[in-house]
Amino acid sequence: MASKSLYSPRDPVLKKRDDFEDILEERRNSSDLRYALRCYTPALYKGLVPCKASMLKNIVLQSDSLQYVISQVSAECGESQEAVQEEASLLLEEMAHRLQLGTIRFFAFTLSKAFKVLFRSVCVNEEGIQRLQQAIQEHPVVLLPSHRSYMDFLMMSYILYTYDLALPVIAAGMDFMSMKFVGEMLRMSGAFFIRRSFGGDKLYWAVFSEYVKTMLRNGYAPIEFFLEGTRSRTGKSLTPKTGLLNIVMEPFFKGEVFDVNLVPVSISYERILEEALYARELLGVPKPKESTSGLLKARRILSEDYGSMHVYFGQPVSVRSLAQGHINRSQYNLVPRHIPQKPAADTQSFVNDTAYRLVRLQEESMVLKPWVLVAMLLLQNPDGMDLSTLTEQADWLRRLALTFGAFLDWPGKLSFSRKIFMFFFFCLFIYVLLSKPKTGLSTNEMAFNQAVSVLSCASYRNQILHLFVRPALLAVALQTANSNRRDEVYNCFNFLWNVFSNEFILCPGAAVQDFEEACFLLGKCGAIQELQQDIVTCQSGQTTLAFLCSVLDPFLQGYQNKTTMFNLIKHIPININIRETDLETEVVSSFFPEL
Amino acid sequence: MASDGHICERRRAAERRLRVISGHLHQRDQDGHVAVSAQECKAEAPGDNPAKAATAAMPKRQEIMKWNGWGYGDSRFLFNKKGQAEFTGKYRLSGLIIPSLKDWMENTFGANLQHKAPATDCHNDVVKIVELACQHNVCLIPYGGTSVSSALECPPEETRSIVSLDTSQMNRILWIDEKNLTVHVEAGIIGQELESQLNESGYCTGHEPDSMEFSSLGGWVATRASGMKKNIYGNIEDLVVHIKMVTPRGVIEKSCQGPRMSTGPDIHHFIMGSETLGVVTEVTMKIRPVPEYQKYGSIVFPNFQQGVACLREVAKQRCAPASIRLMDNEQFQFLKPQVSSIFTSFLDGLKKFYITKFKGFDPHHLCVATLLFEGDREKVLQHEKQVYDIAAKFGLAAGEDNGQRGYMLTFVIAYLRVLDLCRNVKERIVRECKERGVQFPPLSTCVTQTYDAGACVYFYFAFNYRGLGDPIHVYEQVEHAAREEILANGGSLSHHHGGKLRKEWMKEAVSSVGLGMIKSVKEYVDPHNIFGNRNLL
């Protein structure tokens, strides 16, 4: 499959990871104003075609490919060429960013203030920054951060400004644009706004893709977008969207640039700002509309402690080396390059595959906090457990996680039980404060509040799921398979793998590799033994296997509930419009049947 | 190294083969059987042939040439005190620094094979030789004058004796038809010789490949050659009227000297570029009166993009002069001696131009197009004006206003495929060299020519092999990668030149049906692979 280069050594523990450095430390010791006004001279792409944001629009509007689509559209709907051109120009006006250094400086100042209050530390791997700096000069760069919070892209630009790197242009959802003033501020700090859905709109697609491609080809700025498409409300990575990835790869396929560097960035939070909001959203409370007044109201979050955050800039991935042997680029030369073409089947699967692998790279470099382990244990014991057992089990889990190659941020100085103790209060906060029975609440509302706290807890647990999912699938497969024969175990594994292929990040078509990976990991921690034909479970590994099975348990139950529900609905003749909610909601209802 | 051993082995095999062949020749002489022998020209030329005297006046080619025909004997690179390569000989190019080019050249063109060949001088002799070769199942490799892209390298898998068939003595002009403006020539004639003999009668063919001092007419036909002045005279396929070729099946030729025939696919197109079907013995070519007036010129552009855009505009208006070539900045700085005559005049002109008018251009980006106009005086001047008018839009004048316009134009033309191809291939070469441990940055530049439907790009590439264990292998790998990159960017496998290097991509380039068509022709014409250089297929 694509790119061995994306996969480093088979044993994940051997993976080398960079050290972190706290960028807030310096901010606490020197003037923010001077920092915001300092000389900013980033290293630029060597093939840069210098142009301003306004000129960029002209280039896009005059481009052959847009002109082609404009004449096509005008022929189809009978409008005059000028009218369509005008329409395209309005679309572009709505979309385009107006990156200005002044705004950036303003943000640098205010965000410094805000971050210092919100976070204890913001840790960045400096080696990653150096690699990025190199990559920016060599080829056009695409930044692909994980998406957990609104904070993500502010933080990205902030960090790049701090390290004197070229500021990115960011693909943002239309939602922000509706915010008065703030929308414009974001626009001036490099965000460009795209509609959430524009499937059928040929003109919109042409304007949008040409805009992105022009910036990429000219090396205008690094392009930043979120592979997951939207913020993950559950702490689990979402299956990637490939539209934009396809657009940024096309200039390479068509030979318009020599190479494109994709840089996965993992942003991990100790506590996410929107934590409670997410839990409510998952339970069906509609997302509050983005508005400036809402933002002002939300300023109370400034009074809370969100711990530290880690930003890990991954190794730049060269599209050229990925595509080597998978894409026949000469096929792109048989049609003039400005005529839009649907990507061929091999390109589509290549892009899809790459997207999954990039998300996995993001996951692998997510820094995990001790809370995550504790949350997992607490959720498996909903009735509670005493502190000493929790400490003991958490330590066991830590060792297991490390064997599986976890990227743990384990506090060395504080004794572990003390840490647990602190977390205990933290959990109390979630459990008690949130579900605190207010007077006059019905049982339903109480249950709702309880569900919110469980979901918040689950969103912590979910952060580590990517580590366990493959071994867990194998553990369940071992449990359900009739025999120990390798092929039968694999069949069970494959079934589960397919069921959950939209739930977890499982690269399409990589079931066999995932199976082997799982076997290797379980073998390493001593839970199973691989024989010629059979896979045998070891006596000593029973606890591990049991634990892994219970990791997957809520998901299995959730899926079961969902299918039962669909079966029910099938028999009801009335057409019910079911809103597709995240399956996690179903998981909750499995916990709380009374809901 | 493995490939070292491989090369040595090949060399030994070739030497052994030559010993055997020369042994055969000596024996034949003693026995008095004169079928084929290494003798001087023996055919009788028609008594009234005006070309006869000219031939005699010219020194024998092998006397002034290097052993392999690739250049004059006294042209060579020397290493000066600083250890840099310097060029000597007929070209005036002293001071040109081309690191380690000498070894590169010698090594690339293979072992020190001394060609001992049965000289032939007329069509019937060739027929006899081919018959004998078929009878005794001997492999024949015709040799015109040059060997590029490993075209004449003996295939290592060949187990039969190989006879190198030198056509250099088949070098007479047989007749000139001034009414129809055609000339009938023996195909072994070297380009320069043909041109100078025709000039005496007031004519020229206009076919001037860069290698015209060394390459032969038959070679041009067999490899689909392209000439520098193709814009007005055409490439070899436009110039040829009639071909006579000896194949193992017999002689192939058209029944008339007519300018066009509609009798199915043109059989000339089976011959031109075929490389492995037979020996071209006689060719009728179009000729033109020697142009009354020639004028060289040059245009300076602020950057390569502008240059390409200008060439595109020239092609669009169909007003390309006899030759128009665009060199990129590196080329301009290294001053490659490809078109020596144009070059000298251009240099003189440029010095003046540059100091006075074009100071505004960045010397690290500017590039140059060289021009050659031909025809009668009036038309040349008119033509020149037309081209310079176009050129003025793309950066000849460096005024404020024009500079601005040039800037705008960059955006309009920024996505031309040619530009992307040039940039990507150069970058690939640089990157591949780096990956393979080449310590010094390689020289890789390009030159383009224009066509109605596209462009022809030449890449030049050289590197310093200091510190490399097996530089030839590295060179081959890099060239391979560059070729791959060209194909990926929509370039063709080859514009002219034959040889073995492109075999690997043939199927991809012409589709498997296309390859099958070529194969079946070969199978019919030469079932026993007598012409066994194994090029193309």
CSV table of N, CA and C in Angstrom, one decimal, chain B residues 21-145:
chain,number,residue,atom,x,y,z
B,21,ILE,N,37.1,-11.4,-36.4
B,21,ILE,CA,36.7,-10.8,-37.7
B,21,ILE,C,38.0,-10.4,-38.5
B,22,SER,N,39.0,-9.8,-37.8
B,22,SER,CA,40.1,-9.4,-38.6
B,22,SER,C,40.9,-10.6,-39.1
B,23,GLY,N,40.8,-11.7,-38.3
B,23,GLY,CA,41.4,-12.9,-38.8
B,23,GLY,C,40.8,-13.4,-40.1
B,24,HIS,N,39.4,-13.3,-40.1
B,24,HIS,CA,38.7,-13.7,-41.3
B,24,HIS,C,39.1,-12.9,-42.5
B,25,LEU,N,39.3,-11.6,-42.3
B,25,LEU,CA,39.6,-10.7,-43.4
B,25,LEU,C,41.0,-11.0,-43.9
B,26,HIS,N,41.9,-11.2,-43.1
B,26,HIS,CA,43.3,-11.5,-43.5
B,26,HIS,C,43.3,-12.8,-44.3
B,27,GLN,N,42.6,-13.8,-43.9
B,27,GLN,CA,42.6,-15.1,-44.6
B,27,GLN,C,42.0,-14.9,-46.0
B,28,ARG,N,40.9,-14.2,-46.0
B,28,ARG,CA,40.3,-14.0,-47.3
B,28,ARG,C,41.3,-13.4,-48.3
B,29,ASP,N,42.1,-12.4,-47.8
B,29,ASP,CA,43.0,-11.7,-48.7
B,29,ASP,C,44.0,-12.7,-49.3
B,30,GLN,N,44.5,-13.5,-48.4
B,30,GLN,CA,45.5,-14.4,-48.8
B,30,GLN,C,45.0,-15.4,-49.8
B,31,ASP,N,43.7,-15.8,-49.6
B,31,ASP,CA,43.1,-16.8,-50.5
B,31,ASP,C,42.8,-16.2,-51.8
B,32,GLY,N,42.8,-14.9,-51.9
B,32,GLY,CA,42.4,-14.2,-53.1
B,32,GLY,C,40.9,-14.1,-53.4
B,33,HIS,N,40.1,-14.5,-52.4
B,33,HIS,CA,38.7,-14.3,-52.5
B,33,HIS,C,38.4,-12.9,-52.1
B,34,VAL,N,38.0,-12.1,-53.0
B,34,VAL,CA,37.6,-10.8,-52.7
B,34,VAL,C,36.1,-10.7,-52.7
B,35,ALA,N,35.5,-11.0,-51.6
B,35,ALA,CA,34.0,-10.7,-51.5
B,35,ALA,C,33.8,-9.3,-50.9
B,36,VAL,N,34.3,-9.3,-49.7
B,36,VAL,CA,34.3,-8.0,-49.1
B,36,VAL,C,35.7,-7.8,-48.4
B,37,SER,N,36.2,-6.6,-48.5
B,37,SER,CA,37.5,-6.4,-47.9
B,37,SER,C,37.7,-4.9,-47.5
B,38,ALA,N,38.7,-4.7,-46.6
B,38,ALA,CA,38.9,-3.4,-46.1
B,38,ALA,C,39.8,-2.6,-47.1
B,39,GLN,N,39.1,-2.1,-48.2
B,39,GLN,CA,39.9,-1.5,-49.2
B,39,GLN,C,39.3,-0.1,-49.4
B,40,GLU,N,40.1,0.7,-50.1
B,40,GLU,CA,39.6,2.0,-50.5
B,40,GLU,C,38.5,2.0,-51.4
B,41,CYS,N,37.9,3.1,-51.6
B,41,CYS,CA,36.8,3.3,-52.6
B,41,CYS,C,37.1,2.6,-53.9
B,42,LYS,N,36.3,1.8,-54.4
B,42,LYS,CA,36.6,1.1,-55.7
B,42,LYS,C,35.5,1.3,-56.7
B,43,ALA,N,34.4,1.7,-56.3
B,43,ALA,CA,33.4,1.9,-57.3
B,43,ALA,C,33.7,3.0,-58.3
B,44,GLU,N,33.2,3.0,-59.5
B,44,GLU,CA,33.5,4.0,-60.4
B,44,GLU,C,32.4,5.1,-60.4
B,45,ALA,N,32.9,6.3,-60.2
B,45,ALA,CA,31.9,7.3,-60.2
B,45,ALA,C,31.6,7.8,-61.6
B,46,PRO,N,30.4,8.2,-61.9
B,46,PRO,CA,30.1,8.8,-63.2
B,46,PRO,C,31.1,9.9,-63.5
B,47,GLY,N,31.6,9.8,-64.7
B,47,GLY,CA,32.7,10.7,-65.1
B,47,GLY,C,32.4,12.1,-64.9
B,48,ASP,N,31.2,12.5,-65.2
B,48,ASP,CA,30.9,14.0,-65.2
B,48,ASP,C,30.4,14.5,-63.9
B,49,ASN,N,30.6,13.7,-62.9
B,49,ASN,CA,30.1,14.1,-61.6
B,49,ASN,C,30.9,15.3,-61.0
B,50,PRO,N,30.3,16.4,-60.9
B,50,PRO,CA,31.0,17.6,-60.4
B,50,PRO,C,31.5,17.4,-58.9
B,51,ALA,N,30.9,16.5,-58.2
B,51,ALA,CA,31.2,16.3,-56.8
B,51,ALA,C,32.5,15.6,-56.6
B,52,LYS,N,33.0,14.9,-57.7
B,52,LYS,CA,34.2,14.1,-57.5
B,52,LYS,C,35.4,14.9,-57.0
B,53,ALA,N,35.6,16.0,-57.6
B,53,ALA,CA,36.8,16.8,-57.2
B,53,ALA,C,36.7,17.2,-55.8
B,54,ALA,N,35.5,17.6,-55.4
B,54,ALA,CA,35.3,18.1,-54.1
B,54,ALA,C,35.6,17.0,-53.1
B,55,THR,N,35.2,15.8,-53.4
B,55,THR,CA,35.5,14.7,-52.5
B,55,THR,C,37.0,14.5,-52.3
B,56,ALA,N,37.7,14.6,-53.4
B,56,ALA,CA,39.1,14.4,-53.3
B,56,ALA,C,39.8,15.5,-52.5
B,57,ALA,N,39.3,16.7,-52.7
B,57,ALA,CA,39.9,17.8,-52.0
B,57,ALA,C,39.7,17.7,-50.5
B,58,MET,N,38.6,17.1,-50.1
B,58,MET,CA,38.4,17.0,-48.7
B,58,MET,C,39.3,15.9,-48.1
B,59,PRO,N,39.9,16.2,-47.0
B,59,PRO,CA,40.7,15.1,-46.4
B,59,PRO,C,39.8,14.0,-46.0
B,60,LYS,N,40.3,12.8,-46.0
B,60,LYS,CA,39.6,11.6,-45.6
B,60,LYS,C,39.1,11.8,-44.2
B,61,ARG,N,37.9,11.5,-44.0
B,61,ARG,CA,37.2,11.7,-42.7
B,61,ARG,C,38.0,11.1,-41.5
B,62,GLN,N,38.4,9.9,-41.7
B,62,GLN,CA,39.0,9.2,-40.6
B,62,GLN,C,40.3,9.8,-40.2
B,63,GLU,N,40.9,10.6,-41.1
B,63,GLU,CA,42.2,11.1,-40.8
B,63,GLU,C,42.1,12.3,-39.9
B,64,ILE,N,41.1,13.1,-40.0
B,64,ILE,CA,41.0,14.3,-39.1
B,64,ILE,C,40.1,14.0,-37.9
B,65,MET,N,39.4,12.9,-37.9
B,65,MET,CA,38.4,12.7,-36.9
B,65,MET,C,39.0,11.9,-35.7
B,66,LYS,N,38.3,11.9,-34.7
B,66,LYS,CA,38.7,11.0,-33.6
B,66,LYS,C,38.4,9.6,-34.1
B,67,TRP,N,38.9,8.6,-33.4
B,67,TRP,CA,38.7,7.2,-33.8
B,67,TRP,C,37.3,6.9,-34.0
B,68,ASN,N,36.4,7.5,-33.2
B,68,ASN,CA,35.0,7.1,-33.2
B,68,ASN,C,34.2,8.0,-34.0
B,69,GLY,N,34.8,9.0,-34.7
B,69,GLY,CA,34.0,9.9,-35.5
B,69,GLY,C,33.3,11.0,-34.7
B,70,TRP,N,33.5,10.9,-33.4
B,70,TRP,CA,32.7,11.9,-32.6
B,70,TRP,C,33.6,13.1,-32.4
B,71,GLY,N,33.7,13.9,-33.3
B,71,GLY,CA,34.5,15.1,-33.2
B,71,GLY,C,35.8,15.1,-33.9
B,72,TYR,N,36.4,16.2,-34.1
B,72,TYR,CA,37.7,16.3,-34.7
B,72,TYR,C,38.8,15.8,-33.8
B,73,GLY,N,39.9,15.3,-34.5
B,73,GLY,CA,40.9,14.7,-33.7
B,73,GLY,C,41.6,15.7,-32.8
B,74,ASP,N,41.7,17.0,-33.2
B,74,ASP,CA,42.4,17.9,-32.4
B,74,ASP,C,41.5,18.7,-31.4
B,75,SER,N,40.2,18.4,-31.5
B,75,SER,CA,39.3,19.0,-30.5
B,75,SER,C,39.3,18.1,-29.3
B,76,ARG,N,39.7,18.7,-28.2
B,76,ARG,CA,39.6,17.9,-26.9
B,76,ARG,C,39.6,18.8,-25.7
B,77,PHE,N,39.4,18.2,-24.6
B,77,PHE,CA,39.4,18.9,-23.4
B,77,PHE,C,40.8,18.6,-22.7
B,78,LEU,N,41.4,19.7,-22.2
B,78,LEU,CA,42.6,19.5,-21.4
B,78,LEU,C,42.3,19.9,-20.0
B,79,PHE,N,43.1,19.4,-19.1
B,79,PHE,CA,43.0,19.9,-17.7
B,79,PHE,C,44.1,21.0,-17.5
B,80,ASN,N,43.7,22.1,-17.1
B,80,ASN,CA,44.7,23.2,-16.9
B,80,ASN,C,45.3,23.1,-15.5
B,81,LYS,N,46.1,24.1,-15.1
B,81,LYS,CA,46.8,23.9,-13.8
B,81,LYS,C,45.8,23.8,-12.6
B,82,LYS,N,44.7,24.5,-12.8
B,82,LYS,CA,43.7,24.5,-11.7
B,82,LYS,C,42.9,23.2,-11.6
B,83,GLY,N,43.2,22.3,-12.6
B,83,GLY,CA,42.5,21.0,-12.6
B,83,GLY,C,41.1,21.2,-13.3
B,84,GLN,N,40.9,22.3,-14.0
B,84,GLN,CA,39.6,22.4,-14.7
B,84,GLN,C,39.8,22.0,-16.2
B,85,ALA,N,38.6,21.6,-16.7
B,85,ALA,CA,38.7,21.2,-18.1
B,85,ALA,C,38.7,22.4,-19.0
B,86,GLU,N,39.5,22.3,-20.1
B,86,GLU,CA,39.6,23.4,-21.0
B,86,GLU,C,39.4,22.8,-22.4
B,87,PHE,N,38.9,23.6,-23.3
B,87,PHE,CA,38.6,23.0,-24.6
B,87,PHE,C,39.6,23.5,-25.6
B,88,THR,N,40.1,22.6,-26.5
B,88,THR,CA,41.1,23.1,-27.5
B,88,THR,C,40.5,22.7,-28.8
B,89,GLY,N,41.2,23.2,-29.9
B,89,GLY,CA,40.8,22.7,-31.2
B,89,GLY,C,40.1,23.8,-32.0
B,90,LYS,N,39.2,23.4,-32.9
B,90,LYS,CA,38.7,24.3,-33.9
B,90,LYS,C,37.7,25.3,-33.3
B,91,TYR,N,37.1,25.0,-32.2
B,91,TYR,CA,36.1,25.9,-31.6
B,91,TYR,C,36.9,26.9,-30.8
B,92,ARG,N,36.4,28.2,-30.8
B,92,ARG,CA,37.0,29.2,-30.0
B,92,ARG,C,36.3,29.3,-28.7
B,93,LEU,N,36.7,28.6,-27.8
B,93,LEU,CA,35.9,28.5,-26.5
B,93,LEU,C,36.8,28.4,-25.3
B,94,SER,N,38.0,29.1,-25.4
B,94,SER,CA,38.9,28.9,-24.3
B,94,SER,C,38.3,29.4,-23.0
B,95,GLY,N,38.7,28.8,-21.9
B,95,GLY,CA,38.3,29.3,-20.6
B,95,GLY,C,37.0,28.7,-20.2
B,96,LEU,N,36.3,27.9,-21.0
B,96,LEU,CA,35.1,27.3,-20.7
B,96,LEU,C,35.4,26.2,-19.7
B,97,ILE,N,34.7,26.2,-18.6
B,97,ILE,CA,34.9,25.2,-17.5
B,97,ILE,C,33.8,24.2,-17.5
B,98,ILE,N,34.2,23.0,-17.8
B,98,ILE,CA,33.2,22.0,-17.8
B,98,ILE,C,33.8,20.8,-17.0
B,99,PRO,N,33.4,20.7,-15.7
B,99,PRO,CA,34.1,19.8,-14.9
B,99,PRO,C,34.0,18.3,-15.4
B,100,SER,N,35.1,17.7,-15.5
B,100,SER,CA,35.2,16.3,-15.8
B,100,SER,C,34.4,15.8,-17.0
B,101,LEU,N,34.3,16.7,-17.9
B,101,LEU,CA,33.5,16.3,-19.1
B,101,LEU,C,34.2,15.3,-20.0
B,102,LYS,N,35.5,15.3,-19.9
B,102,LYS,CA,36.3,14.5,-20.8
B,102,LYS,C,36.0,13.0,-20.5
B,103,ASP,N,36.1,12.6,-19.2
B,103,ASP,CA,35.9,11.2,-18.9
B,103,ASP,C,34.5,10.9,-19.2
B,104,TRP,N,33.6,11.8,-18.9
B,104,TRP,CA,32.2,11.6,-19.1
B,104,TRP,C,31.9,11.2,-20.5
B,105,MET,N,32.5,11.9,-21.4
B,105,MET,CA,32.3,11.7,-22.8
B,105,MET,C,32.9,10.3,-23.2
B,106,GLU,N,34.1,10.1,-22.8
B,106,GLU,CA,34.8,8.8,-23.3
B,106,GLU,C,34.0,7.7,-22.7
B,107,ASN,N,33.7,7.8,-21.4
B,107,ASN,CA,33.1,6.6,-20.8
B,107,ASN,C,31.7,6.4,-21.3
B,108,THR,N,31.0,7.4,-21.6
B,108,THR,CA,29.7,7.3,-22.0
B,108,THR,C,29.6,6.6,-23.4
B,109,PHE,N,30.6,6.9,-24.2
B,109,PHE,CA,30.6,6.3,-25.5
B,109,PHE,C,31.3,5.0,-25.6
B,110,GLY,N,31.5,4.4,-24.5
B,110,GLY,CA,31.9,3.0,-24.5
B,110,GLY,C,33.3,2.7,-24.6
B,111,ALA,N,33.6,1.5,-24.8
B,111,ALA,CA,34.9,0.9,-24.8
B,111,ALA,C,35.7,1.4,-26.0
B,112,ASN,N,37.0,1.2,-26.0
B,112,ASN,CA,37.9,1.6,-27.1
B,112,ASN,C,37.8,0.6,-28.2
B,113,LEU,N,36.6,0.5,-28.8
B,113,LEU,CA,36.5,-0.4,-29.9
B,113,LEU,C,37.1,0.2,-31.1
B,114,GLN,N,38.0,-0.5,-31.8
B,114,GLN,CA,38.5,0.1,-33.1
B,114,GLN,C,37.6,-0.6,-34.2
B,115,HIS,N,36.9,0.2,-34.9
B,115,HIS,CA,36.0,-0.3,-35.9
B,115,HIS,C,36.9,-0.7,-37.1
B,116,LYS,N,36.8,-1.9,-37.5
B,116,LYS,CA,37.5,-2.4,-38.7
B,116,LYS,C,36.3,-2.8,-39.6
B,117,ALA,N,36.0,-2.1,-40.6
B,117,ALA,CA,34.8,-2.4,-41.3
B,117,ALA,C,35.0,-2.6,-42.8
B,118,PRO,N,34.3,-3.5,-43.4
B,118,PRO,CA,34.4,-3.6,-44.8
B,118,PRO,C,33.8,-2.4,-45.5
B,119,ALA,N,34.6,-1.6,-46.2
B,119,ALA,CA,34.1,-0.4,-46.8
B,119,ALA,C,33.3,-0.8,-48.0
B,120,THR,N,32.2,-0.1,-48.1
B,120,THR,CA,31.3,-0.3,-49.3
B,120,THR,C,31.2,1.0,-50.0
B,121,ASP,N,30.9,1.0,-51.2
B,121,ASP,CA,30.7,2.3,-51.8
B,121,ASP,C,29.5,2.3,-52.8
B,122,CYS,N,28.8,1.3,-52.9
B,122,CYS,CA,27.6,1.6,-53.7
B,122,CYS,C,26.5,0.6,-53.3
B,123,HIS,N,25.4,1.0,-53.8
B,123,HIS,CA,24.2,0.3,-53.4
B,123,HIS,C,24.3,-1.2,-53.6
B,124,ASN,N,24.9,-1.6,-54.8
B,124,ASN,CA,24.9,-3.1,-55.1
B,124,ASN,C,25.8,-3.8,-54.1
B,125,ASP,N,26.9,-3.1,-53.7
B,125,ASP,CA,27.8,-3.8,-52.7
B,125,ASP,C,27.0,-4.1,-51.5
B,126,VAL,N,26.2,-3.1,-51.1
B,126,VAL,CA,25.4,-3.3,-49.9
B,126,VAL,C,24.5,-4.5,-50.0
B,127,VAL,N,23.8,-4.5,-51.2
B,127,VAL,CA,22.9,-5.6,-51.4
B,127,VAL,C,23.7,-6.9,-51.2
B,128,LYS,N,24.9,-7.0,-51.8
B,128,LYS,CA,25.7,-8.2,-51.7
B,128,LYS,C,26.0,-8.6,-50.2
B,129,ILE,N,26.4,-7.5,-49.5
B,129,ILE,CA,26.8,-7.7,-48.1
B,129,ILE,C,25.7,-8.2,-47.3
B,130,VAL,N,24.5,-7.6,-47.5
B,130,VAL,CA,23.3,-8.0,-46.8
B,130,VAL,C,22.9,-9.5,-47.1
B,131,GLU,N,23.1,-9.8,-48.4
B,131,GLU,CA,22.8,-11.2,-48.8
B,131,GLU,C,23.7,-12.2,-48.1
B,132,LEU,N,25.0,-11.8,-48.1
B,132,LEU,CA,26.0,-12.7,-47.4
B,132,LEU,C,25.7,-12.8,-45.9
B,133,ALA,N,25.4,-11.7,-45.4
B,133,ALA,CA,25.1,-11.7,-43.9
B,133,ALA,C,23.9,-12.6,-43.6
B,134,CYS,N,22.9,-12.6,-44.5
B,134,CYS,CA,21.7,-13.4,-44.3
B,134,CYS,C,22.2,-14.9,-44.4
B,135,GLN,N,23.0,-15.1,-45.4
B,135,GLN,CA,23.4,-16.5,-45.7
B,135,GLN,C,24.2,-17.1,-44.6
B,136,HIS,N,25.0,-16.3,-44.0
B,136,HIS,CA,25.9,-16.8,-42.9
B,136,HIS,C,25.4,-16.4,-41.5
B,137,ASN,N,24.2,-15.8,-41.5
B,137,ASN,CA,23.7,-15.4,-40.2
B,137,ASN,C,24.6,-14.6,-39.3
B,138,VAL,N,25.0,-13.5,-39.9
B,138,VAL,CA,25.9,-12.6,-39.2
B,138,VAL,C,25.1,-11.3,-38.9
B,139,CYS,N,25.4,-10.8,-37.8
B,139,CYS,CA,24.7,-9.5,-37.4
B,139,CYS,C,25.4,-8.3,-38.0
B,140,LEU,N,24.6,-7.4,-38.6
B,140,LEU,CA,25.1,-6.2,-39.2
B,140,LEU,C,24.7,-5.0,-38.4
B,141,ILE,N,25.7,-4.1,-38.1
B,141,ILE,CA,25.3,-2.9,-37.5
B,141,ILE,C,25.9,-1.7,-38.4
B,142,PRO,N,25.0,-1.1,-39.1
B,142,PRO,CA,25.5,0.0,-40.0
B,142,PRO,C,26.0,1.2,-39.1
B,143,TYR,N,27.0,1.8,-39.7
B,143,TYR,CA,27.6,2.9,-38.9
B,143,TYR,C,27.8,4.1,-39.8
B,144,GLY,N,27.1,5.2,-39.5
B,144,GLY,CA,27.1,6.4,-40.3
B,144,GLY,C,28.2,7.3,-39.9
B,145,GLY,N,28.2,7.8,-38.7
B,145,GLY,CA,29.2,8.7,-38.3
B,145,GLY,C,29.2,9.0,-36.8
